[in-house]
Coordinates of C-alpha atoms in Angstrom, one line a residue:
Chain A
M1 CA 84.8 202.4 -9.7
N2 CA 83.4 205.7 -10.1
P3 CA 82.2 207.2 -6.5
L4 CA 79.4 208.8 -8.2
A5 CA 78.1 205.9 -9.4
G6 CA 76.7 205.1 -5.8
A7 CA 74.5 208.1 -5.5
D8 CA 71.5 207.4 -5.9
A9 CA 71.9 204.7 -3.0
V10 CA 73.3 207.4 -1.0
A11 CA 70.5 209.2 -1.3
R12 CA 67.6 206.5 -0.4
L13 CA 69.7 205.7 2.5
L14 CA 69.9 209.3 3.8
A15 CA 66.3 209.9 3.3
A16 CA 65.5 206.8 5.1
V17 CA 67.7 206.9 8.0
P18 CA 67.1 209.3 10.3
K19 CA 70.0 211.6 11.0
A20 CA 72.0 209.7 9.2
E21 CA 74.7 212.1 7.2
I22 CA 77.8 211.9 4.8
A23 CA 80.8 211.2 6.7
S24 CA 82.9 214.1 7.3
S25 CA 85.8 211.9 7.6
P26 CA 85.0 209.2 4.6
V27 CA 87.1 206.3 3.6
K28 CA 89.1 208.0 0.5
D29 CA 87.0 207.7 -2.9
Y30 CA 84.2 205.7 -1.5
P31 CA 80.6 207.2 -0.3
T32 CA 80.6 206.8 3.3
I33 CA 77.4 207.3 5.7
R34 CA 77.6 208.2 9.6
L35 CA 74.8 206.5 11.2
A36 CA 73.5 208.7 14.6
A37 CA 72.6 205.9 16.6
P38 CA 73.0 201.8 16.9
A39 CA 69.0 201.2 16.3
D40 CA 69.8 202.7 12.7
L41 CA 72.0 200.0 11.8
L42 CA 69.4 197.3 11.1
L43 CA 67.2 199.6 9.3
A44 CA 70.0 200.9 7.3
A45 CA 71.2 197.3 6.6
R46 CA 67.8 195.9 5.6
L47 CA 67.4 199.1 3.1
L48 CA 71.1 197.8 1.7
K49 CA 70.3 194.2 1.1
G50 CA 66.6 194.3 0.0
D51 CA 66.1 197.1 -2.0
L52 CA 69.3 198.7 -2.7
G53 CA 70.7 195.1 -3.8
F54 CA 74.0 195.2 -1.5
M55 CA 73.9 191.8 -0.6
Y56 CA 77.7 191.2 -0.3
L57 CA 79.2 192.5 3.6
E58 CA 82.6 192.9 2.5
M59 CA 84.1 193.7 5.7
V60 CA 83.1 194.9 9.3
T61 CA 85.8 196.4 11.6
A62 CA 86.5 199.6 13.8
V63 CA 89.2 202.0 15.1
D64 CA 90.0 202.9 18.4
W65 CA 90.3 206.9 18.6
L66 CA 91.9 207.1 22.0
G67 CA 95.3 208.1 21.0
P68 CA 98.8 206.6 20.3
V69 CA 99.0 203.1 21.0
N70 CA 100.3 201.9 24.1
L71 CA 103.7 200.4 23.7
G72 CA 102.7 198.0 27.1
G73 CA 100.5 196.2 24.4
F74 CA 103.5 194.6 23.0
V75 CA 105.7 191.9 24.1
C76 CA 109.6 193.3 23.3
G77 CA 111.8 190.4 24.7
G78 CA 115.5 191.1 24.8
N79 CA 117.5 189.9 21.7
S80 CA 120.5 187.6 22.5
N81 CA 122.3 188.1 19.4
P82 CA 125.2 190.3 20.4
L83 CA 125.5 191.6 16.8
S84 CA 122.1 193.2 16.9
R85 CA 121.9 196.9 17.0
K86 CA 119.4 198.6 19.4
P87 CA 115.7 198.9 18.0
A88 CA 115.3 202.8 17.0
A89 CA 112.3 204.2 19.4
P90 CA 109.3 203.3 18.2
P91 CA 107.7 205.5 15.7
V92 CA 104.8 206.8 18.0
S93 CA 104.2 210.3 18.5
P94 CA 101.8 211.8 21.1
V95 CA 100.0 214.6 18.8
P96 CA 98.1 213.9 16.2
G97 CA 98.2 215.3 12.8
P98 CA 95.9 218.0 11.6
G99 CA 92.4 217.4 11.4
V100 CA 92.3 214.5 13.9
S101 CA 91.1 214.5 17.5
Y102 CA 91.5 211.6 19.9
R103 CA 88.6 210.7 21.6
P104 CA 87.5 207.9 23.8
M105 CA 85.4 206.1 21.0
L106 CA 85.4 203.3 19.0
D107 CA 84.5 204.1 15.2
L108 CA 82.7 201.1 13.8
L109 CA 82.9 200.6 9.6
W110 CA 81.0 198.4 7.6
S111 CA 81.8 198.0 3.9
F112 CA 78.8 196.6 1.8
G113 CA 79.1 195.7 -2.0
N114 CA 76.6 195.2 -5.0
L115 CA 78.7 192.8 -7.3
G116 CA 75.9 193.2 -9.9
E117 CA 76.0 196.8 -10.2
N118 CA 79.7 197.0 -8.9
R119 CA 79.3 199.6 -6.1
K120 CA 80.4 199.7 -2.8
I121 CA 79.2 201.9 0.0
F122 CA 80.6 202.4 3.7
L123 CA 78.4 202.6 7.0
R124 CA 80.2 204.1 10.0
L125 CA 79.0 204.6 13.7
E126 CA 80.7 205.8 16.8
L127 CA 80.2 204.2 19.9
P128 CA 81.6 205.1 23.4
R129 CA 84.6 202.6 24.2
D130 CA 82.9 201.6 27.6
R131 CA 79.6 201.3 26.1
A132 CA 80.1 199.6 22.9
E133 CA 77.1 197.4 22.0
V134 CA 75.6 197.2 18.7
P135 CA 73.0 195.0 16.8
S136 CA 74.5 192.2 15.2
L137 CA 73.9 191.7 11.4
T138 CA 74.3 188.0 11.5
S139 CA 70.4 187.6 10.7
L140 CA 71.0 189.5 7.2
F141 CA 74.4 188.5 6.1
A142 CA 75.9 185.1 7.0
A143 CA 79.3 187.1 6.5
A144 CA 79.0 188.7 9.7
D145 CA 79.4 185.7 11.9
W146 CA 83.1 185.5 12.0
Q147 CA 83.9 189.4 11.2
E148 CA 81.6 190.2 14.4
R149 CA 83.4 187.7 16.4
E150 CA 86.5 189.1 15.3
A151 CA 85.5 192.7 16.5
F152 CA 84.4 191.6 19.3
D153 CA 87.8 189.7 20.2
L154 CA 90.3 192.3 19.4
F155 CA 87.9 195.3 20.6
G156 CA 85.5 194.4 22.7
I157 CA 82.0 195.4 21.1
R158 CA 79.0 193.3 21.7
F159 CA 76.9 192.5 18.7
T160 CA 73.6 191.7 20.5
G161 CA 71.8 189.0 18.6
H162 CA 75.2 187.1 17.6
P163 CA 74.2 183.3 18.0
N164 CA 77.7 182.4 19.0
L165 CA 79.4 185.7 20.1
I166 CA 82.9 184.3 21.5
K167 CA 86.6 184.5 21.1
I168 CA 88.0 183.8 17.5
L169 CA 91.4 184.9 17.3
T170 CA 93.1 185.3 20.7
P171 CA 93.8 182.4 23.5
D172 CA 91.3 181.6 25.9
F173 CA 93.5 182.7 28.5
L174 CA 94.2 186.3 26.9
Q175 CA 92.9 189.1 28.9
G176 CA 91.7 192.2 27.2
H177 CA 90.9 193.1 23.5
P178 CA 94.7 193.7 22.0
L179 CA 93.8 196.1 19.2
R180 CA 92.2 198.9 21.8
K181 CA 94.7 201.5 21.9
D182 CA 95.3 201.3 25.9
Y183 CA 95.8 197.2 26.1
V184 CA 98.4 196.4 28.1
H185 CA 100.2 192.6 27.7
A186 CA 99.8 190.4 30.9
K187 CA 102.7 188.5 31.2
D188 CA 101.3 184.5 30.6
R189 CA 103.2 181.3 30.6
Y190 CA 104.2 181.8 26.9
D191 CA 106.5 184.5 27.6
E192 CA 110.1 184.1 28.3
E193 CA 111.0 185.1 32.1
Chain B
M1 CA 74.3 165.8 -2.6
K2 CA 72.1 163.3 -1.6
S3 CA 73.1 161.5 1.7
E4 CA 73.4 157.7 1.5
A5 CA 73.5 157.5 5.2
L6 CA 70.6 156.2 7.1
I7 CA 69.7 157.4 10.3
V8 CA 67.0 155.5 12.1
T9 CA 65.1 157.7 14.2
G10 CA 62.5 156.6 16.7
P11 CA 61.9 155.8 20.8
G12 CA 64.8 153.8 22.3
L13 CA 66.7 154.2 19.1
E14 CA 69.0 157.7 19.5
M15 CA 72.2 157.3 18.1
D16 CA 75.5 158.1 20.1
T17 CA 77.6 161.0 18.8
M18 CA 80.8 160.9 18.6
F19 CA 83.3 164.1 18.7
V20 CA 86.1 164.2 16.4
N21 CA 89.3 166.6 16.7
L22 CA 90.6 167.0 13.2
G23 CA 93.5 168.9 13.8
P24 CA 95.6 171.6 14.7
Q25 CA 98.0 169.2 13.8
H26 CA 96.8 167.1 10.5
P27 CA 98.6 166.8 7.0
S28 CA 95.1 168.0 5.3
T29 CA 94.0 170.9 7.3
H30 CA 96.9 172.5 5.7
G31 CA 98.5 174.4 8.5
V32 CA 96.9 174.6 11.9
L33 CA 93.0 174.5 11.5
R34 CA 91.4 172.5 14.1
L35 CA 88.0 171.3 13.1
G36 CA 85.8 170.1 16.1
L37 CA 83.1 167.8 14.3
T38 CA 80.2 166.0 15.8
L39 CA 79.2 162.7 14.4
A40 CA 76.2 160.8 13.9
G41 CA 77.7 157.6 12.7
E42 CA 79.7 158.7 9.5
V43 CA 77.5 161.6 9.2
I44 CA 78.9 165.3 10.3
T45 CA 75.8 166.7 12.8
K46 CA 78.1 169.7 14.0
A47 CA 81.1 171.5 12.3
F48 CA 82.9 174.1 14.5
P49 CA 85.9 175.5 13.0
D50 CA 88.5 176.4 15.4
I51 CA 91.1 179.1 14.5
G52 CA 93.6 181.4 16.1
Y53 CA 96.8 179.2 16.4
L54 CA 98.7 181.1 14.3
H55 CA 97.5 184.5 15.3
R56 CA 100.4 186.7 15.4
G57 CA 98.5 190.1 15.6
T58 CA 100.0 191.8 12.8
E59 CA 97.8 194.6 12.7
K60 CA 98.6 195.8 16.1
L61 CA 102.5 195.1 15.3
M62 CA 102.1 197.7 12.3
E63 CA 101.0 200.3 14.7
A64 CA 104.4 200.6 16.1
R65 CA 106.5 200.4 12.9
N66 CA 106.8 202.5 9.7
Y67 CA 105.2 202.1 6.8
H68 CA 108.5 200.3 4.8
Q69 CA 108.7 197.9 7.7
C70 CA 104.9 196.8 7.7
V71 CA 105.5 196.1 4.0
I72 CA 107.8 193.3 5.7
L73 CA 105.0 192.2 7.7
T74 CA 102.6 191.8 5.2
D75 CA 104.5 189.1 3.8
R76 CA 103.8 186.8 6.7
W77 CA 99.8 186.8 5.9
D78 CA 99.5 184.6 2.9
Y79 CA 103.1 183.4 2.6
C80 CA 102.2 181.1 -0.1
S81 CA 101.6 184.4 -2.6
A82 CA 103.3 187.3 -1.0
M83 CA 103.2 189.5 -3.8
P84 CA 99.6 190.9 -3.8
N85 CA 99.9 191.2 0.2
N86 CA 102.5 193.5 -0.8
L87 CA 100.9 195.1 -3.1
A88 CA 97.5 195.8 -1.7
F89 CA 99.4 197.2 1.5
C90 CA 101.3 199.7 -0.7
L91 CA 98.1 200.1 -2.8
S92 CA 96.3 201.9 0.4
A93 CA 98.9 203.7 1.6
E94 CA 99.9 205.1 -2.0
K95 CA 96.3 206.1 -1.9
L96 CA 96.3 208.3 1.3
M97 CA 99.7 210.0 -0.3
A98 CA 98.6 210.4 -3.8
V99 CA 101.5 209.1 -5.7
A100 CA 101.7 208.3 -8.8
I101 CA 103.6 205.2 -9.8
P102 CA 105.7 204.9 -12.8
P103 CA 104.5 202.9 -15.7
R104 CA 107.1 200.4 -15.3
A105 CA 107.0 199.6 -12.0
Q106 CA 103.2 199.0 -12.7
A107 CA 104.1 196.5 -15.3
L108 CA 106.0 195.0 -13.0
R109 CA 103.7 194.4 -10.5
V110 CA 101.3 192.7 -12.5
I111 CA 104.0 190.7 -13.7
M112 CA 105.2 189.6 -10.4
C113 CA 101.4 189.4 -9.0
E114 CA 100.4 186.9 -11.9
L115 CA 103.3 184.8 -11.6
N116 CA 102.7 184.7 -7.8
R117 CA 99.0 183.7 -9.0
I118 CA 100.2 180.6 -11.0
A119 CA 102.6 179.7 -8.4
S120 CA 100.0 179.9 -6.0
H121 CA 97.5 177.7 -7.7
L122 CA 99.9 175.0 -8.2
I123 CA 100.6 174.4 -4.8
F124 CA 96.2 174.6 -4.3
L125 CA 96.5 171.9 -7.5
G126 CA 99.4 169.7 -6.1
T127 CA 98.0 169.6 -2.5
Y128 CA 94.5 169.0 -3.5
G129 CA 95.7 166.2 -5.6
I130 CA 97.2 164.7 -2.2
D131 CA 94.2 165.5 -0.1
I132 CA 91.9 163.4 -2.5
G133 CA 94.5 160.5 -2.6
A134 CA 96.4 161.6 -5.9
F135 CA 100.3 161.7 -5.1
T136 CA 101.7 162.4 -8.7
P137 CA 100.5 165.8 -9.7
F138 CA 102.0 167.3 -6.6
L139 CA 105.3 166.5 -7.9
Y140 CA 104.7 168.0 -11.1
A141 CA 103.4 170.8 -9.9
F142 CA 106.1 171.8 -7.6
R143 CA 108.7 171.6 -10.9
E144 CA 106.7 173.9 -12.2
R145 CA 106.6 176.3 -9.5
E146 CA 110.3 175.8 -8.7
M147 CA 111.0 177.8 -11.9
I148 CA 108.8 180.6 -10.5
L149 CA 110.6 180.5 -7.2
D150 CA 113.9 181.1 -9.2
L151 CA 112.6 183.8 -11.3
Y152 CA 112.0 185.6 -8.1
E153 CA 115.3 184.6 -6.8
K154 CA 116.7 186.1 -9.9
C155 CA 114.8 189.4 -9.6
C156 CA 114.6 190.0 -5.9
G157 CA 116.7 187.7 -3.6
A158 CA 113.9 186.1 -2.0
R159 CA 111.8 182.8 -2.5
L160 CA 109.2 183.0 -0.3
T161 CA 108.5 186.4 1.5
Y162 CA 109.7 189.0 -1.0
N163 CA 109.3 192.3 0.3
Y164 CA 109.4 193.3 -3.6
I165 CA 106.5 195.6 -4.0
R166 CA 107.7 198.8 -2.2
L167 CA 105.6 202.4 -1.3
G168 CA 105.9 204.2 -4.6
G169 CA 107.1 201.4 -7.0
V170 CA 109.3 198.1 -6.9
A171 CA 112.6 197.3 -5.3
A172 CA 114.7 195.9 -8.4
D173 CA 114.4 195.9 -12.0
I174 CA 114.3 192.9 -14.5
D175 CA 116.8 192.3 -17.3
S176 CA 116.3 190.9 -20.4
D177 CA 117.9 187.7 -19.7
W178 CA 115.0 187.7 -17.1
V179 CA 112.2 188.3 -19.5
A180 CA 113.8 185.6 -21.9
K181 CA 113.8 183.1 -18.9
C182 CA 110.2 184.1 -18.1
R183 CA 108.9 183.5 -21.9
E184 CA 110.6 180.3 -21.6
F185 CA 109.2 179.4 -18.7
L186 CA 105.8 180.4 -19.9
E187 CA 106.4 178.1 -23.3
Y188 CA 107.2 175.4 -20.9
F189 CA 104.2 176.0 -18.7
K190 CA 101.4 176.2 -21.3
P191 CA 101.8 172.2 -22.5
R192 CA 101.7 171.5 -18.7
L193 CA 98.4 172.6 -18.1
D194 CA 97.0 170.4 -20.8
E195 CA 98.8 167.8 -18.8
Y196 CA 97.4 168.4 -15.6
D197 CA 94.1 168.2 -17.4
T198 CA 94.6 164.5 -18.3
L199 CA 96.5 163.9 -14.9
L200 CA 94.4 165.4 -12.4
S201 CA 91.0 167.4 -13.8
F202 CA 89.2 164.9 -16.0
N203 CA 90.6 161.9 -14.0
P204 CA 87.2 159.8 -13.2
I205 CA 88.3 158.8 -9.6
F206 CA 88.8 162.4 -9.1
L207 CA 85.9 163.7 -10.6
A208 CA 83.6 160.8 -8.4
R209 CA 85.1 162.4 -5.0
T210 CA 84.7 166.2 -6.0
Q211 CA 82.1 166.9 -8.7
E212 CA 79.0 166.5 -6.6
V213 CA 80.6 167.4 -3.2
G214 CA 80.4 170.6 -1.0
L215 CA 77.9 172.4 -3.4
I216 CA 77.6 176.1 -2.9
P217 CA 74.6 178.0 -4.2
K218 CA 75.4 181.4 -5.5
E219 CA 73.2 183.1 -2.9
A220 CA 74.9 181.3 -0.2
A221 CA 78.1 182.2 -1.8
V222 CA 77.8 185.9 -1.6
G223 CA 75.9 186.0 1.5
W224 CA 78.9 184.4 3.4
G225 CA 81.2 186.9 1.4
L226 CA 83.3 184.4 -0.4
S227 CA 85.7 185.6 -2.8
G228 CA 88.1 185.0 -5.1
P229 CA 87.9 181.3 -7.2
N230 CA 85.6 180.2 -4.1
L231 CA 83.0 182.7 -5.2
R232 CA 83.4 182.4 -9.1
G233 CA 82.9 178.3 -8.6
S234 CA 79.6 178.9 -7.5
G235 CA 79.2 180.9 -10.9
V236 CA 79.2 184.9 -9.6
S237 CA 81.7 186.8 -12.0
Y238 CA 83.4 188.6 -9.1
D239 CA 86.9 190.1 -9.9
V240 CA 88.7 192.8 -8.8
R241 CA 90.8 193.2 -11.5
K242 CA 87.4 193.8 -13.7
S243 CA 85.3 195.3 -11.1
E244 CA 87.8 197.9 -9.9
P245 CA 91.3 197.7 -12.0
Y246 CA 94.4 198.6 -10.4
C247 CA 97.8 198.8 -11.6
G248 CA 96.4 198.7 -15.4
Y249 CA 94.7 195.8 -15.4
E250 CA 92.1 197.2 -17.7
A251 CA 94.6 197.3 -20.2
Y252 CA 95.1 193.6 -20.7
D253 CA 92.8 191.4 -22.1
F254 CA 91.9 188.3 -20.2
D255 CA 88.6 186.4 -18.9
V256 CA 87.3 185.6 -15.6
P257 CA 86.2 182.1 -15.4
V258 CA 83.3 180.9 -13.7
G259 CA 82.1 177.4 -12.6
T260 CA 78.4 176.1 -13.3
H261 CA 76.9 174.8 -9.8
G262 CA 79.7 175.7 -6.9
S263 CA 81.3 172.1 -6.4
C264 CA 84.8 171.4 -5.3
W265 CA 85.4 170.6 -8.5
D266 CA 84.4 173.7 -9.8
R267 CA 86.4 175.9 -7.5
Y268 CA 89.6 173.7 -8.6
F269 CA 89.1 174.1 -12.0
C270 CA 88.3 178.0 -12.1
R271 CA 91.8 177.7 -10.4
V272 CA 93.1 175.5 -13.4
Q273 CA 91.3 177.8 -15.9
E274 CA 93.1 181.3 -14.1
M275 CA 96.4 179.8 -14.5
R276 CA 95.8 180.1 -18.4
Q277 CA 94.7 184.0 -18.3
S278 CA 97.7 184.7 -15.9
V279 CA 99.4 183.4 -18.7
R280 CA 97.5 185.2 -21.2
I281 CA 98.2 188.5 -19.0
L282 CA 101.9 187.7 -18.5
E283 CA 102.5 187.4 -22.1
A284 CA 101.3 190.6 -22.9
A285 CA 102.6 192.3 -19.9
L286 CA 106.3 190.7 -20.9
T287 CA 105.6 192.0 -24.7
K288 CA 104.5 195.9 -23.7
L289 CA 106.9 196.4 -20.9
P290 CA 107.6 200.1 -20.8
S291 CA 111.0 201.5 -19.7
G292 CA 111.7 204.0 -17.1
E293 CA 111.8 204.6 -13.5
L294 CA 111.3 201.9 -10.6
M295 CA 110.3 204.3 -7.7
A296 CA 108.0 207.4 -7.9
K297 CA 109.7 210.8 -7.2
G298 CA 109.4 212.7 -4.4
L299 CA 108.5 210.3 -1.8
A300 CA 110.0 210.7 2.1
K301 CA 112.5 208.2 3.0
V302 CA 110.2 207.9 6.5
P303 CA 106.7 208.9 5.1
R304 CA 104.0 210.0 6.8
P305 CA 100.7 210.0 5.0
P306 CA 98.4 212.7 5.6
A307 CA 95.6 211.7 8.0
G308 CA 92.8 210.1 6.2
E309 CA 91.5 206.7 5.2
A310 CA 91.9 204.6 2.8
Y311 CA 90.7 201.4 1.4
A312 CA 92.4 199.4 -1.5
H313 CA 92.0 195.9 -2.2
V314 CA 93.6 193.7 -4.8
E315 CA 92.5 190.2 -6.5
A316 CA 94.8 188.4 -4.5
S317 CA 95.3 184.4 -5.3
R318 CA 93.0 183.1 -3.0
G319 CA 90.6 186.3 -3.2
D320 CA 89.5 190.0 -2.7
L321 CA 92.3 191.0 -0.3
G322 CA 91.3 194.2 1.0
I323 CA 93.4 196.8 3.1
Y324 CA 92.2 199.5 5.1
L325 CA 94.6 201.7 6.4
V326 CA 93.9 204.9 8.8
S327 CA 96.7 207.4 9.4
D328 CA 96.6 210.1 12.1
G329 CA 99.7 211.9 10.1
G330 CA 102.5 210.1 12.0
V331 CA 105.2 208.1 10.8
A332 CA 103.5 204.1 11.6
P333 CA 99.7 203.6 10.7
Y334 CA 97.2 204.4 13.0
R335 CA 95.1 201.5 12.3
I336 CA 95.3 198.9 9.6
H337 CA 92.5 196.1 9.0
V338 CA 93.0 193.2 6.6
R339 CA 90.0 191.9 4.9
A340 CA 91.8 188.5 4.9
P341 CA 89.8 186.3 2.2
C342 CA 90.8 183.3 3.6
F343 CA 89.4 184.4 6.8
I344 CA 86.1 185.3 5.4
N345 CA 86.0 182.0 3.1
L346 CA 86.4 179.6 5.9
A347 CA 83.5 180.8 7.8
I348 CA 81.1 179.1 5.7
L349 CA 82.7 175.6 6.9
Q350 CA 80.4 175.4 9.7
E351 CA 77.1 175.2 7.6
I352 CA 78.3 173.5 4.5
L353 CA 79.8 170.5 6.3
I354 CA 76.8 169.5 8.0
G355 CA 75.1 166.4 6.7
K356 CA 78.2 165.2 4.8
K357 CA 80.4 162.2 5.5
V358 CA 83.5 162.4 7.3
A359 CA 85.4 161.0 3.9
D360 CA 84.0 164.1 2.2
V361 CA 85.4 166.8 4.7
I362 CA 89.0 166.6 3.4
A363 CA 87.7 167.1 -0.1
V364 CA 85.5 170.0 0.8
L365 CA 88.3 171.8 3.1
G366 CA 90.8 171.2 0.4
S367 CA 89.0 173.0 -2.3
F368 CA 88.8 176.2 -0.2
D369 CA 92.6 176.4 -0.7
I370 CA 93.0 178.4 2.6
V371 CA 96.5 179.5 4.1
L372 CA 96.6 179.7 7.8
G373 CA 98.7 182.8 7.9
E374 CA 96.2 184.6 6.2
V375 CA 93.3 183.3 8.3
D376 CA 94.8 184.2 11.3
R377 CA 97.3 187.1 10.5

């Protein structure tokens, strides 16, 4: 896909949505727009769906920028096989690469597709980890239903206006949101002693 | 479809509803899917798909593994067609690292993915027949699938979880003997496709059970984010191989079959026709197979892609499989998100099952061709 093919849509969005800007950290090769506040999301989504023909909500996801993953979030049982080698140290380094800054923020990402004109556009929005709340897109895109539930389950992002915001992948007894970087696994009845 | 069930309403005539659990251990849910159905008589008034029984947290596991180890985990999403999973992950990482893939590796990726598409659609054809009550096609479908698995075994040693497509290329080469065997399979397979049409596709009982059932209009299919044959069955011609060609798909000549009104049969028949197109692609790819390297040069043993974000998607057997990859410059991906087609395709069930009869649930569910490994990840 030619990334410039969406230039018109990008310009329309930037003009209509206050304080929206071209993201400084784009998804490689795709037009990426950063929104300034959660309230702008519905405005941008309505414009994309209604006027610009982006009817296909392809993806809803998030990134937790807190820092390297806490290894306490993994269940690491001992291997009873006497021939198994000790696993190498997990490849997690505390120092980020150049251009990356760790911060207590969740970076949300939506991807919209225009199937007829073969274009794609990404929207992103940064939210504080402790107050991650954003309007739900379920009223515009049915596809947002389960994907928002997934983000709620794994990241703890609250989508206001979602008709059925309940856990979807993790079991009911699981505490916390596993894809947050500081998630620590609490031993439950399915873990080995 | 016009519902034949009569619901009598009026004072004192309220119908008791019944709650039925379909699954998670049920042969027709194709894995550990649980459907909570509320019934009024024989008609479904509420459907609640419950998933997560196979959730292994691969996205989290990958955050503590290096990129080569991640490829192994990708096999476990859609285990009925693992090659496109390998490919989608590798494409996204290669995009970050800006690696150029040698032409022979590109062609091998195409060959393996198309073979996997046929193998995966054969499972669908067989099991969907069983869902509807036709046992025989299953045996035929698995006979053919076995030949593909033998080809895989000969090439990379594995039959289900291949770990064949690696960062920078592919793991093993094919020889002239393999090419001959593959051609032999294609020649054998082409007439079999006609056989399936006489056996199942145009079987009057099968048609009656699927042709007017589970209709999904175009707008609903796009709105719910369906992809792959489920979207094309509703008449939307969207195929990632055409819209954003990868691995040199633009050089192959093939059609994108679409259905007309989005019924279970349309989704079924899209897959059958896709197998013919895959055969076309395979024949072209085997004919002009370039020679040369299998792996890109200059790739570190433990890759550390530069910090950044990439999104790559492929037309996997079950739809648009996308990988969103974030690197912070470390040896492990900082974050990976899988846009799993089965997961997104399944969400529409809660809407389209309403008003259907219990007997049609299996026909509708089967027509989506889900693999729970990918739904739950």
